[in-house]
């Protein structure tokens, strides 16, 4: 089953704006930064699990993107936002590996997992509850879950990113989704509720 949520990165960037940014126009680069600051920070926060790491990933991602704007030419039909998102994912995974999060955490395992790839609860929790629940998952499981559900990556794409098999990605989505539901059900209810939607870094 394909992921249900559209990516928050899916912003149509005019070619004229990219051309101005390539020429070093500060206003154009500032606009691109403002457009993608929230998606990059949120993705990094969900994958890395803490705001300090997310802020570092945001900075590294935008520096790399602005430093290589001249190399982007809609390769293989990929839009600018898809390329920028790929940079953000790679930076997040690099930080997790550098911190040895993947080595220290054990991915969720059990003896009888079902092929549960349905969407997460549509009104799962307020932002704080959701972040706490995600943070309680192993880093690898959390990253697979976010890339699949929120960013729309396929299992084959996730397997390639993480040097794993597509079956591994499927199992992590099924187990992680089920475990996240359990964590949210066990958490105290809140007055304000929200879907699995990126939050502002300034919230």
mmCIF file with all atom_site columns, N, CA, C and O in Angstrom, residues 5-22:
data_model
loop_
_atom_site.group_PDB
_atom_site.id
_atom_site.type_symbol
_atom_site.label_atom_id
_atom_site.label_alt_id
_atom_site.label_comp_id
_atom_site.label_asym_id
_atom_site.label_entity_id
_atom_site.label_seq_id
_atom_site.pdbx_PDB_ins_code
_atom_site.Cartn_x
_atom_site.Cartn_y
_atom_site.Cartn_z
_atom_site.occupancy
_atom_site.B_iso_or_equiv
_atom_site.pdbx_formal_charge
_atom_site.auth_seq_id
_atom_site.auth_comp_id
_atom_site.auth_asym_id
_atom_site.auth_atom_id
_atom_site.pdbx_PDB_model_num
ATOM 1  N N  . UNK A 1 5  ? 0.265  10.049 3.070   1.00 0.00 ? 5  UNK A N  1
ATOM 2  C CA . UNK A 1 5  ? 0.496  11.472 3.296   1.00 0.00 ? 5  UNK A CA 1
ATOM 3  C C  . UNK A 1 5  ? 1.382  12.087 2.218   1.00 0.00 ? 5  UNK A C  1
ATOM 4  O O  . UNK A 1 5  ? 2.425  11.531 1.889   1.00 0.00 ? 5  UNK A O  1
ATOM 5  N N  . UNK A 1 6  ? 0.982  13.224 1.662   1.00 0.00 ? 6  UNK A N  1
ATOM 6  C CA . UNK A 1 6  ? 1.859  13.923 0.722   1.00 0.00 ? 6  UNK A CA 1
ATOM 7  C C  . UNK A 1 6  ? 3.012  14.557 1.476   1.00 0.00 ? 6  UNK A C  1
ATOM 8  O O  . UNK A 1 6  ? 2.898  14.898 2.647   1.00 0.00 ? 6  UNK A O  1
ATOM 9  N N  . UNK A 1 7  ? 4.134  14.704 0.807   1.00 0.00 ? 7  UNK A N  1
ATOM 10 C CA . UNK A 1 7  ? 5.295  15.280 1.465   1.00 0.00 ? 7  UNK A CA 1
ATOM 11 C C  . UNK A 1 7  ? 5.118  16.766 1.685   1.00 0.00 ? 7  UNK A C  1
ATOM 12 O O  . UNK A 1 7  ? 4.632  17.493 0.817   1.00 0.00 ? 7  UNK A O  1
ATOM 13 N N  . UNK A 1 8  ? 5.553  17.240 2.845   1.00 0.00 ? 8  UNK A N  1
ATOM 14 C CA . UNK A 1 8  ? 5.515  18.677 3.129   1.00 0.00 ? 8  UNK A CA 1
ATOM 15 C C  . UNK A 1 8  ? 6.561  19.423 2.307   1.00 0.00 ? 8  UNK A C  1
ATOM 16 O O  . UNK A 1 8  ? 6.550  20.647 2.256   1.00 0.00 ? 8  UNK A O  1
ATOM 17 N N  . UNK A 1 9  ? 7.464  18.682 1.671   1.00 0.00 ? 9  UNK A N  1
ATOM 18 C CA . UNK A 1 9  ? 8.483  19.295 0.811   1.00 0.00 ? 9  UNK A CA 1
ATOM 19 C C  . UNK A 1 9  ? 7.938  19.670 -0.564  1.00 0.00 ? 9  UNK A C  1
ATOM 20 O O  . UNK A 1 9  ? 8.602  20.393 -1.310  1.00 0.00 ? 9  UNK A O  1
ATOM 21 N N  . UNK A 1 10 ? 6.770  19.165 -0.914  1.00 0.00 ? 10 UNK A N  1
ATOM 22 C CA . UNK A 1 10 ? 6.257  19.300 -2.280  1.00 0.00 ? 10 UNK A CA 1
ATOM 23 C C  . UNK A 1 10 ? 5.831  20.738 -2.584  1.00 0.00 ? 10 UNK A C  1
ATOM 24 O O  . UNK A 1 10 ? 4.649  21.069 -2.663  1.00 0.00 ? 10 UNK A O  1
ATOM 25 N N  . UNK A 1 11 ? 6.811  21.604 -2.753  1.00 0.00 ? 11 UNK A N  1
ATOM 26 C CA . UNK A 1 11 ? 6.602  23.019 -3.048  1.00 0.00 ? 11 UNK A CA 1
ATOM 27 C C  . UNK A 1 11 ? 7.110  23.288 -4.455  1.00 0.00 ? 11 UNK A C  1
ATOM 28 O O  . UNK A 1 11 ? 8.250  22.948 -4.791  1.00 0.00 ? 11 UNK A O  1
ATOM 29 N N  . UNK A 1 12 ? 6.262  23.859 -5.277  1.00 0.00 ? 12 UNK A N  1
ATOM 30 C CA . UNK A 1 12 ? 6.634  24.159 -6.657  1.00 0.00 ? 12 UNK A CA 1
ATOM 31 C C  . UNK A 1 12 ? 7.519  25.400 -6.696  1.00 0.00 ? 12 UNK A C  1
ATOM 32 O O  . UNK A 1 12 ? 7.054  26.504 -6.415  1.00 0.00 ? 12 UNK A O  1
ATOM 33 N N  . UNK A 1 13 ? 8.777  25.211 -7.016  1.00 0.00 ? 13 UNK A N  1
ATOM 34 C CA . UNK A 1 13 ? 9.737  26.320 -7.040  1.00 0.00 ? 13 UNK A CA 1
ATOM 35 C C  . UNK A 1 13 ? 9.916  26.786 -8.487  1.00 0.00 ? 13 UNK A C  1
ATOM 36 O O  . UNK A 1 13 ? 10.351 26.004 -9.335  1.00 0.00 ? 13 UNK A O  1
ATOM 37 N N  . UNK A 1 14 ? 9.606  28.029 -8.799  1.00 0.00 ? 14 UNK A N  1
ATOM 38 C CA . UNK A 1 14 ? 9.764  28.530 -10.172 1.00 0.00 ? 14 UNK A CA 1
ATOM 39 C C  . UNK A 1 14 ? 11.214 28.469 -10.644 1.00 0.00 ? 14 UNK A C  1
ATOM 40 O O  . UNK A 1 14 ? 12.146 28.727 -9.875  1.00 0.00 ? 14 UNK A O  1
ATOM 41 N N  . UNK A 1 15 ? 11.395 28.135 -11.907 1.00 0.00 ? 15 UNK A N  1
ATOM 42 C CA . UNK A 1 15 ? 12.747 28.091 -12.465 1.00 0.00 ? 15 UNK A CA 1
ATOM 43 C C  . UNK A 1 15 ? 13.445 29.442 -12.360 1.00 0.00 ? 15 UNK A C  1
ATOM 44 O O  . UNK A 1 15 ? 14.664 29.519 -12.158 1.00 0.00 ? 15 UNK A O  1
ATOM 45 N N  . UNK A 1 16 ? 12.661 30.514 -12.493 1.00 0.00 ? 16 UNK A N  1
ATOM 46 C CA . UNK A 1 16 ? 13.248 31.854 -12.430 1.00 0.00 ? 16 UNK A CA 1
ATOM 47 C C  . UNK A 1 16 ? 13.838 32.121 -11.049 1.00 0.00 ? 16 UNK A C  1
ATOM 48 O O  . UNK A 1 16 ? 14.900 32.751 -10.923 1.00 0.00 ? 16 UNK A O  1
ATOM 49 N N  . UNK A 1 17 ? 13.170 31.629 -10.018 1.00 0.00 ? 17 UNK A N  1
ATOM 50 C CA . UNK A 1 17 ? 13.688 31.814 -8.660  1.00 0.00 ? 17 UNK A CA 1
ATOM 51 C C  . UNK A 1 17 ? 14.978 31.018 -8.466  1.00 0.00 ? 17 UNK A C  1
ATOM 52 O O  . UNK A 1 17 ? 15.944 31.517 -7.864  1.00 0.00 ? 17 UNK A O  1
ATOM 53 N N  . UNK A 1 18 ? 15.009 29.797 -8.989  1.00 0.00 ? 18 UNK A N  1
ATOM 54 C CA . UNK A 1 18 ? 16.220 28.993 -8.893  1.00 0.00 ? 18 UNK A CA 1
ATOM 55 C C  . UNK A 1 18 ? 17.379 29.655 -9.634  1.00 0.00 ? 18 UNK A C  1
ATOM 56 O O  . UNK A 1 18 ? 18.520 29.640 -9.159  1.00 0.00 ? 18 UNK A O  1
ATOM 57 N N  . UNK A 1 19 ? 17.067 30.231 -10.798 1.00 0.00 ? 19 UNK A N  1
ATOM 58 C CA . UNK A 1 19 ? 18.115 30.905 -11.575 1.00 0.00 ? 19 UNK A CA 1
ATOM 59 C C  . UNK A 1 19 ? 18.690 32.075 -10.797 1.00 0.00 ? 19 UNK A C  1
ATOM 60 O O  . UNK A 1 19 ? 19.915 32.291 -10.779 1.00 0.00 ? 19 UNK A O  1
ATOM 61 N N  . UNK A 1 20 ? 17.837 32.834 -10.130 1.00 0.00 ? 20 UNK A N  1
ATOM 62 C CA . UNK A 1 20 ? 18.313 33.964 -9.334  1.00 0.00 ? 20 UNK A CA 1
ATOM 63 C C  . UNK A 1 20 ? 19.171 33.482 -8.170  1.00 0.00 ? 20 UNK A C  1
ATOM 64 O O  . UNK A 1 20 ? 20.193 34.084 -7.830  1.00 0.00 ? 20 UNK A O  1
ATOM 65 N N  . UNK A 1 21 ? 18.747 32.372 -7.552  1.00 0.00 ? 21 UNK A N  1
ATOM 66 C CA . UNK A 1 21 ? 19.518 31.825 -6.437  1.00 0.00 ? 21 UNK A CA 1
ATOM 67 C C  . UNK A 1 21 ? 20.870 31.325 -6.913  1.00 0.00 ? 21 UNK A C  1
ATOM 68 O O  . UNK A 1 21 ? 21.889 31.502 -6.237  1.00 0.00 ? 21 UNK A O  1
ATOM 69 N N  . UNK A 1 22 ? 20.899 30.695 -8.091  1.00 0.00 ? 22 UNK A N  1
ATOM 70 C CA . UNK A 1 22 ? 22.173 30.221 -8.653  1.00 0.00 ? 22 UNK A CA 1
ATOM 71 C C  . UNK A 1 22 ? 23.134 31.380 -8.902  1.00 0.00 ? 22 UNK A C  1
ATOM 72 O O  . UNK A 1 22 ? 24.353 31.234 -8.780  1.00 0.00 ? 22 UNK A O  1
#
